[in-house]
């Protein structure tokens, strides 16, 4: 395996990930993928061969093993890891698409072109933000579904030391023994705990992204309203002079005039022209 190529692919995800995403990536590839490849796969390599039943009836052992272990832990974990890491590959493809599009724009503009396709390439904006958010929801959903599958197939995520089988073609109730049940239970609980932590990290990162985007929208809306109020805070008053003033009685009510809301403050030059 070319680790430099693998590192280059993961750099696209790390570039746009938050702290939650980086922790999730480390947890998946160190505590789940490496443990699966190095240790767990060897523990379950002899699960069918060392599944012993106290009978010599042909086919009884195979039937009992298929009944109590319909899907192997190893194959379920392999499928789970593939589905969990696929959304990260989609983010990598989206990042590569953005970079290729920006590169084509630079090549089309020549050396003197300093235009940027994205205002801030280091941040998630537009379609990349939605791709990243949906990938988080998908990863959390995959882990939750597989945790439920494991719970339904293997009650409380544990394996018993002894199972009793009376399925045909077994002649009677047969006792069957599982190889290394304690070691398998330890690895099963370890994978379950790491999957739960990954679910919490994915949901926390999704909540962080949504909260950050809502805060940015509120700040942008508040900034626009402040700029609009600063453009013309008060209606422009007529220039006040001392000559030509007319004094009225105490009962006089000055006429009111409606100022259009789109009226802007006249400049000093226009005031001088009106008075001249």
mmCIF file of N, CA and C in Angstrom, residues 13-29 32 84 88 124 132-133 135-136 139 143 194-212 215:
data_model
loop_
_atom_site.group_PDB
_atom_site.id
_atom_site.type_symbol
_atom_site.label_atom_id
_atom_site.label_comp_id
_atom_site.label_asym_id
_atom_site.label_seq_id
_atom_site.Cartn_x
_atom_site.Cartn_y
_atom_site.Cartn_z
ATOM 1 N N UNK A 13 -9.409 15.858 3.273
ATOM 2 C CA UNK A 13 -10.431 15.865 4.311
ATOM 3 C C UNK A 13 -9.978 16.696 5.502
ATOM 4 N N UNK A 14 -8.707 16.547 5.906
ATOM 5 C CA UNK A 14 -8.205 17.299 7.062
ATOM 6 C C UNK A 14 -8.224 18.803 6.808
ATOM 7 N N UNK A 15 -8.048 19.204 5.555
ATOM 8 C CA UNK A 15 -8.011 20.633 5.239
ATOM 9 C C UNK A 15 -9.334 21.308 5.545
ATOM 10 N N UNK A 16 -10.437 20.608 5.346
ATOM 11 C CA UNK A 16 -11.757 21.188 5.530
ATOM 12 C C UNK A 16 -12.470 20.642 6.769
ATOM 13 N N UNK A 17 -11.790 19.865 7.592
ATOM 14 C CA UNK A 17 -12.413 19.282 8.773
ATOM 15 C C UNK A 17 -12.228 20.195 9.975
ATOM 16 N N UNK A 18 -13.150 20.087 10.906
ATOM 17 C CA UNK A 18 -13.010 20.761 12.187
ATOM 18 C C UNK A 18 -12.212 19.863 13.130
ATOM 19 N N UNK A 19 -12.080 20.294 14.381
ATOM 20 C CA UNK A 19 -11.366 19.465 15.362
ATOM 21 C C UNK A 19 -12.094 18.147 15.591
ATOM 22 N N UNK A 20 -13.437 18.179 15.569
ATOM 23 C CA UNK A 20 -14.199 16.941 15.718
ATOM 24 C C UNK A 20 -13.895 15.975 14.572
ATOM 25 N N UNK A 21 -13.818 16.503 13.359
ATOM 26 C CA UNK A 21 -13.550 15.645 12.205
ATOM 27 C C UNK A 21 -12.174 15.023 12.243
ATOM 28 N N UNK A 22 -11.185 15.764 12.712
ATOM 29 C CA UNK A 22 -9.828 15.203 12.788
ATOM 30 C C UNK A 22 -9.745 14.102 13.848
ATOM 31 N N UNK A 23 -10.418 14.323 14.965
ATOM 32 C CA UNK A 23 -10.444 13.273 15.990
ATOM 33 C C UNK A 23 -11.170 12.040 15.471
ATOM 34 N N UNK A 24 -12.282 12.244 14.763
ATOM 35 C CA UNK A 24 -13.026 11.112 14.191
ATOM 36 C C UNK A 24 -12.161 10.339 13.210
ATOM 37 N N UNK A 25 -11.439 11.052 12.359
ATOM 38 C CA UNK A 25 -10.593 10.376 11.367
ATOM 39 C C UNK A 25 -9.494 9.567 12.040
ATOM 40 N N UNK A 26 -8.883 10.139 13.070
ATOM 41 C CA UNK A 26 -7.844 9.397 13.792
ATOM 42 C C UNK A 26 -8.425 8.175 14.495
ATOM 43 N N UNK A 27 -9.601 8.335 15.056
ATOM 44 C CA UNK A 27 -10.232 7.216 15.772
ATOM 45 C C UNK A 27 -10.571 6.075 14.818
ATOM 46 N N UNK A 28 -11.049 6.408 13.627
ATOM 47 C CA UNK A 28 -11.443 5.368 12.677
ATOM 48 C C UNK A 28 -10.232 4.625 12.145
ATOM 49 N N UNK A 29 -9.209 5.349 11.737
ATOM 50 C CA UNK A 29 -8.083 4.703 11.065
ATOM 51 C C UNK A 29 -7.051 4.137 12.030
ATOM 52 N N UNK A 32 -9.900 1.646 14.907
ATOM 53 C CA UNK A 32 -10.866 0.719 14.304
ATOM 54 C C UNK A 32 -10.260 -0.050 13.134
ATOM 55 N N UNK A 84 -18.667 3.504 6.258
ATOM 56 C CA UNK A 84 -18.380 4.687 7.071
ATOM 57 C C UNK A 84 -17.359 5.593 6.391
ATOM 58 N N UNK A 88 -16.277 10.156 3.399
ATOM 59 C CA UNK A 88 -15.023 10.918 3.390
ATOM 60 C C UNK A 88 -14.418 10.941 1.992
ATOM 61 N N UNK A 124 -15.416 25.828 4.220
ATOM 62 C CA UNK A 124 -16.501 25.094 3.557
ATOM 63 C C UNK A 124 -17.608 26.076 3.206
ATOM 64 N N UNK A 132 -20.285 18.009 3.063
ATOM 65 C CA UNK A 132 -19.653 17.649 4.341
ATOM 66 C C UNK A 132 -20.704 17.347 5.400
ATOM 67 N N UNK A 133 -21.767 18.164 5.459
ATOM 68 C CA UNK A 133 -22.809 17.944 6.471
ATOM 69 C C UNK A 133 -23.541 16.628 6.226
ATOM 70 N N UNK A 135 -22.367 14.045 4.701
ATOM 71 C CA UNK A 135 -21.448 12.942 5.000
ATOM 72 C C UNK A 135 -21.416 12.642 6.500
ATOM 73 N N UNK A 136 -21.497 13.672 7.335
ATOM 74 C CA UNK A 136 -21.526 13.451 8.783
ATOM 75 C C UNK A 136 -22.787 12.703 9.201
ATOM 76 N N UNK A 139 -22.531 9.044 8.033
ATOM 77 C CA UNK A 139 -21.603 8.238 8.844
ATOM 78 C C UNK A 139 -22.220 7.882 10.191
ATOM 79 N N UNK A 143 -23.202 3.903 11.464
ATOM 80 C CA UNK A 143 -22.751 3.316 12.726
ATOM 81 C C UNK A 143 -23.933 2.909 13.604
ATOM 82 N N UNK A 194 -15.915 2.229 20.370
ATOM 83 C CA UNK A 194 -15.345 3.166 19.392
ATOM 84 C C UNK A 194 -16.394 3.622 18.385
ATOM 85 N N UNK A 195 -17.306 2.743 18.002
ATOM 86 C CA UNK A 195 -18.382 3.156 17.090
ATOM 87 C C UNK A 195 -19.301 4.178 17.758
ATOM 88 N N UNK A 196 -19.598 3.980 19.037
ATOM 89 C CA UNK A 196 -20.433 4.952 19.759
ATOM 90 C C UNK A 196 -19.742 6.309 19.861
ATOM 91 N N UNK A 197 -18.435 6.296 20.121
ATOM 92 C CA UNK A 197 -17.692 7.558 20.186
ATOM 93 C C UNK A 197 -17.699 8.256 18.823
ATOM 94 N N UNK A 198 -17.579 7.483 17.751
ATOM 95 C CA UNK A 198 -17.619 8.070 16.409
ATOM 96 C C UNK A 198 -18.989 8.687 16.112
ATOM 97 N N UNK A 199 -20.054 8.052 16.572
ATOM 98 C CA UNK A 199 -21.396 8.614 16.380
ATOM 99 C C UNK A 199 -21.519 9.949 17.108
ATOM 100 N N UNK A 200 -21.041 9.994 18.345
ATOM 101 C CA UNK A 200 -21.110 11.237 19.122
ATOM 102 C C UNK A 200 -20.288 12.339 18.449
ATOM 103 N N UNK A 201 -19.105 12.009 17.941
ATOM 104 C CA UNK A 201 -18.276 13.007 17.269
ATOM 105 C C UNK A 201 -18.927 13.522 15.998
ATOM 106 N N UNK A 202 -19.532 12.631 15.215
ATOM 107 C CA UNK A 202 -20.185 13.055 13.978
ATOM 108 C C UNK A 202 -21.370 13.971 14.259
ATOM 109 N N UNK A 203 -22.193 13.615 15.242
ATOM 110 C CA UNK A 203 -23.340 14.456 15.582
ATOM 111 C C UNK A 203 -22.892 15.787 16.170
ATOM 112 N N UNK A 204 -21.835 15.769 16.987
ATOM 113 C CA UNK A 204 -21.330 17.023 17.558
ATOM 114 C C UNK A 204 -20.781 17.940 16.469
ATOM 115 N N UNK A 205 -20.087 17.367 15.499
ATOM 116 C CA UNK A 205 -19.565 18.192 14.404
ATOM 117 C C UNK A 205 -20.691 18.745 13.539
ATOM 118 N N UNK A 206 -21.721 17.937 13.284
ATOM 119 C CA UNK A 206 -22.866 18.429 12.510
ATOM 120 C C UNK A 206 -23.571 19.572 13.247
ATOM 121 N N UNK A 207 -23.764 19.413 14.562
ATOM 122 C CA UNK A 207 -24.389 20.486 15.339
ATOM 123 C C UNK A 207 -23.510 21.735 15.350
ATOM 124 N N UNK A 208 -22.198 21.553 15.415
ATOM 125 C CA UNK A 208 -21.290 22.702 15.396
ATOM 126 C C UNK A 208 -21.368 23.453 14.067
ATOM 127 N N UNK A 209 -21.392 22.715 12.958
ATOM 128 C CA UNK A 209 -21.471 23.355 11.648
ATOM 129 C C UNK A 209 -22.781 24.111 11.469
ATOM 130 N N UNK A 210 -23.897 23.487 11.876
ATOM 131 C CA UNK A 210 -25.191 24.155 11.740
ATOM 132 C C UNK A 210 -25.259 25.389 12.635
ATOM 133 N N UNK A 211 -24.784 25.274 13.877
ATOM 134 C CA UNK A 211 -24.794 26.425 14.773
ATOM 135 C C UNK A 211 -23.906 27.552 14.278
ATOM 136 N N UNK A 212 -22.751 27.207 13.739
ATOM 137 C CA UNK A 212 -21.852 28.233 13.213
ATOM 138 C C UNK A 212 -22.462 28.934 12.015
ATOM 139 N N UNK A 215 -25.183 31.308 13.220
ATOM 140 C CA UNK A 215 -24.598 32.493 13.831
ATOM 141 C C UNK A 215 -24.063 33.450 12.776
#
